[in-house]
C-alpha positions as MATLAB code, in Angstrom:
seq = 'XXXXXXXXXXXXXXXXXXXXXXXXXXXXXXXXXXXXXXXXXXXXXXXXXXXXXXXXXXXXXXXXXXXXXXXXXXXXXXXXXXXXXXXXXXXXXXXXXXXXXXXXXXXXXXXXXXXXXXXXXXXXXXXXXXXXXXXXXXXXXXXXXXXXXXXXXXXXXXXXXXXXXXXXXXXXXXXXXXXXXXXXXXXXXXXXXXXXXXXXXXXXXXXXXXXXXXXXXXXXXXXXXXXXXXXXXXXXXXXXXXXXXXXXXXXXXXXXXXXXXXXX';
ca = [
      94.720  127.829   96.373;
      97.388  130.499   96.599;
      97.959  132.564   99.704;
     100.362  135.422  100.211;
     103.785  134.141  101.149;
     104.215  136.792  103.815;
     102.328  135.679  106.885;
      99.885  138.336  108.041;
     100.332  137.821  111.763;
     104.127  137.762  112.062;
     105.189  141.404  112.142;
     102.053  142.769  113.755;
     101.917  140.143  116.524;
     105.487  140.872  117.537;
     104.671  144.576  117.896;
     101.306  144.414  119.650;
     100.359  144.095  123.335;
      97.351  141.945  122.342;
      98.534  139.250  119.912;
      95.244  137.336  120.026;
      93.352  140.371  118.772;
      95.926  140.975  116.057;
      95.688  137.354  114.920;
      91.885  137.533  114.926;
      92.062  140.594  112.691;
      94.506  138.740  110.419;
      91.996  135.886  110.075;
      89.294  138.317  108.984;
      91.697  140.004  106.545;
      92.673  136.643  105.053;
      89.061  135.559  104.573;
      88.168  138.914  103.012;
      91.104  138.633  100.596;
      90.346  135.039   99.591;
      89.102  134.672   96.010;
      86.441  132.168   97.059;
      85.653  133.809  100.388;
      86.568  130.542  102.128;
      89.715  129.127  103.724;
      90.444  125.904  105.606;
      92.027  125.523  109.029;
      95.296  124.545  107.338;
      95.154  127.607  105.068;
      94.636  129.941  108.000;
      97.305  128.296  110.142;
      99.830  128.825  107.334;
      98.628  132.394  106.867;
      99.093  133.189  110.550;
     102.263  131.144  110.993;
     101.013  129.414  114.145;
     100.120  125.773  114.955;
      96.786  124.337  113.870;
      95.744  123.823  117.505;
      96.195  127.533  118.292;
      94.467  128.512  115.058;
      91.557  126.188  115.842;
      91.037  127.822  119.243;
      91.113  131.255  117.650;
      88.625  130.244  114.968;
      86.283  128.772  117.555;
      86.260  132.062  119.482;
      85.533  134.014  116.292;
      82.787  131.556  115.337;
      81.194  131.835  118.798;
      81.086  135.621  118.264;
      79.496  135.187  114.784;
      82.461  136.990  113.240;
      83.155  133.943  111.080;
      81.064  130.916  110.107;
      81.965  127.316  109.347;
      80.949  125.814  106.019;
      81.932  122.163  106.144;
      85.717  122.156  106.456;
      85.968  125.802  105.367;
      85.595  129.090  107.200;
      84.004  132.294  105.877;
      83.205  135.766  107.184;
      80.240  135.855  109.545;
      77.001  137.796  109.569;
      78.062  139.818  112.616;
      80.444  141.759  110.400;
      77.499  142.946  108.317;
      75.810  144.267  111.453;
      78.987  146.005  112.605;
      79.591  147.518  109.170;
      76.011  148.759  108.962;
      76.306  150.296  112.425;
      79.532  152.059  111.438;
      78.071  153.471  108.241;
      74.799  154.520  109.876;
      76.747  156.749  112.245;
      78.725  158.526  109.565;
      77.103  161.870  108.849;
      78.701  161.901  105.397;
      76.887  158.728  104.338;
      73.496  159.959  105.519;
      73.969  163.334  103.817;
      75.241  161.619  100.680;
      72.000  159.661  100.287;
      69.834  162.710  101.052;
      71.586  164.804   98.425;
      71.419  162.119   95.714;
      67.703  161.580   96.258;
      67.031  165.277   95.588;
      69.626  166.082   92.915;
      68.007  166.671   89.476;
      70.562  164.582   87.585;
      72.291  162.339   90.133;
      68.997  160.956   91.429;
      68.781  158.913   88.225;
      72.402  157.702   88.241;
      74.729  155.319   90.099;
      76.656  157.403   92.642;
      79.224  156.288   95.210;
      81.200  157.730   98.110;
      84.595  156.272   98.967;
      87.441  156.714  101.437;
      91.169  156.670  100.676;
      93.071  153.723  102.173;
      96.709  153.798  101.070;
      96.780  153.022   97.348;
      93.176  151.774   97.392;
      89.747  153.233   97.978;
      87.056  151.639  100.137;
      83.472  152.210   99.036;
      81.316  153.421  101.934;
      77.951  153.815  100.221;
      76.268  153.534   96.842;
      73.148  155.273   95.607;
      71.360  153.276   92.913;
      69.337  155.541   90.683;
      70.256  153.890   87.385;
      69.581  150.139   87.318;
      71.298  149.738   83.937;
      74.748  150.317   85.472;
      75.279  147.231   87.616;
      78.968  146.432   87.036;
      80.144  148.713   89.843;
      81.767  148.101   93.212;
      79.757  147.124   96.269;
      79.866  148.721   99.698;
      83.047  147.638  101.491;
      84.859  146.709   98.275;
      88.385  147.970   97.658;
      89.648  149.272   94.324;
      93.148  150.429   93.315;
      93.122  154.212   93.074;
      94.502  154.238   89.523;
      91.527  152.268   88.199;
      88.653  154.493   89.326;
      87.675  158.145   89.094;
      87.001  158.416   92.806;
      90.492  157.102   93.552;
      92.134  159.447   91.076;
      90.280  162.415   92.578;
      91.468  161.439   96.064;
      95.104  160.845   95.162;
      95.259  164.131   93.238;
      94.846  165.860   96.620;
      98.062  164.360   98.020;
     101.375  166.215   98.218;
     103.887  165.564   95.456;
     106.369  163.852   97.778;
     103.642  161.429   98.893;
     102.842  160.664   95.263;
     106.500  159.959   94.539;
     106.629  157.467   97.401;
     103.377  155.731   96.443;
     103.836  155.839   92.672;
     107.434  156.137   91.471;
     107.774  156.521   87.707;
     108.646  152.856   87.183;
     105.815  151.522   89.386;
     103.688  148.886   87.620;
      99.986  149.541   88.205;
      97.188  146.939   88.306;
      95.436  146.482   84.970;
      91.811  145.495   84.347;
      91.262  146.553   80.717;
      93.365  147.628   77.749;
      92.631  151.255   78.738;
      93.997  150.974   82.305;
      96.945  153.200   83.243;
     100.076  151.064   83.497;
     102.879  153.028   85.168;
     103.394  155.521   87.940;
     104.608  158.030   85.362;
     101.347  157.792   83.391;
      99.301  158.051   86.562;
     101.059  161.169   87.840;
     100.704  162.850   84.447;
      96.951  162.325   84.625;
      96.832  163.532   88.239;
      98.293  166.858   87.108;
      95.403  167.232   84.660;
      92.898  166.342   87.380;
      94.269  169.059   89.636;
      93.856  171.575   86.833;
      90.293  170.525   85.964;
      89.047  169.874   89.506;
      87.610  166.445   88.717;
      88.726  162.996   87.571;
      87.533  160.917   84.636;
      87.787  157.145   84.244;
      87.303  155.966   80.664;
      86.643  152.199   80.566;
      89.736  151.601   82.702;
      88.080  149.162   85.114;
      85.041  148.012   83.100;
      84.566  148.150   79.341;
      81.591  150.257   78.293;
      81.505  152.175   81.591;
      82.847  155.652   82.397;
      82.999  157.498   85.690;
      83.544  161.016   87.046;
      85.015  161.713   90.497;
      85.339  164.774   92.746;
      87.135  164.928   96.103;
      85.464  166.234   99.244;
      87.282  169.285  100.702;
      89.164  168.157  103.808;
      88.444  169.746  107.182;
      91.677  168.766  108.920;
      94.621  166.396  108.828;
      92.924  163.724  110.957;
      89.658  163.332  109.049;
      89.194  160.620  106.407;
      89.818  161.634  102.810;
      86.543  161.167  100.921;
      85.408  161.541   97.326;
      82.251  160.896   95.330;
      81.773  159.518   91.834;
      79.038  158.915   89.297;
      79.080  156.020   86.840;
      77.473  155.997   83.398;
      77.308  153.894   80.253;
      79.758  155.216   77.666;
      77.353  154.550   74.790;
      74.928  157.183   76.100;
      77.428  159.532   77.779;
      77.733  163.051   76.333;
      79.812  166.159   76.940;
      76.695  167.936   78.205;
      76.184  165.160   80.748;
      79.793  165.444   81.847;
      79.511  169.120   82.701;
      76.160  168.726   84.473;
      77.360  165.716   86.473;
      80.580  167.446   87.507;
      78.555  170.427   88.731;
      76.243  168.284   90.860;
      79.149  166.226   92.197;
      80.931  169.460   93.117;
      77.817  170.692   94.917;
      77.655  167.379   96.765;
      81.292  167.520   97.859;
      80.923  171.112   99.068;
      77.930  170.070  101.152;
      79.809  167.077  102.589;
      82.897  169.170  103.294;
      80.914  171.913  104.993;
      77.546  170.481  106.116;
      76.720  173.638  108.103;
      76.665  175.641  104.896;
];
């Protein structure tokens, strides 16, 4: 099992007034990032850079709070996190309005639609509307995806200032690749972002999953301190047409305008 060589707790613990809380968050991050979803006491102690005895006490406190669970000698994320995540999402007006709109939209009500939030060079999926059971190879709620691999991420990053793009994606930057159609460099990505700005929407053509395409539109921001959101619709490439593209972009645009200005 390979873990990141940089210990998660080191820098943050030194800079925080509550190191126990920071280390607890690092445990949850490590478990979420694990390929199997499980890590041992030894794994987590190495990840945090603290003795096993201290790690064991921390894990016991997290287990008592149902934030993690023990599976034999391994630890995994606990059910309490599902409850907390559900509570967070249920209080976001954007998520509630997103579902209401999709249920009534003539076209989107029969498709797979998602809303996501920008998080650095990734997006985090906040909600998914399932109107098209045939498209199942899409991200789940809470999943992260590199922005260059998805339409919703491209739409979000296209809203950033040029100097921010240069810092995040210098020309020589090597991007994550999932298929032969994935963008590979920062230069390629920024060239596509310029086209997205001109068109007003993003298109992902089998770049994360073969046979699947996606359209993305950013939600107009209402201030510098609000989360950056975007919505996307996913379709099977074999049945996707230019007429569908235009109709889907229009409904996505209507959805983003409603989310950006819910009072009309």
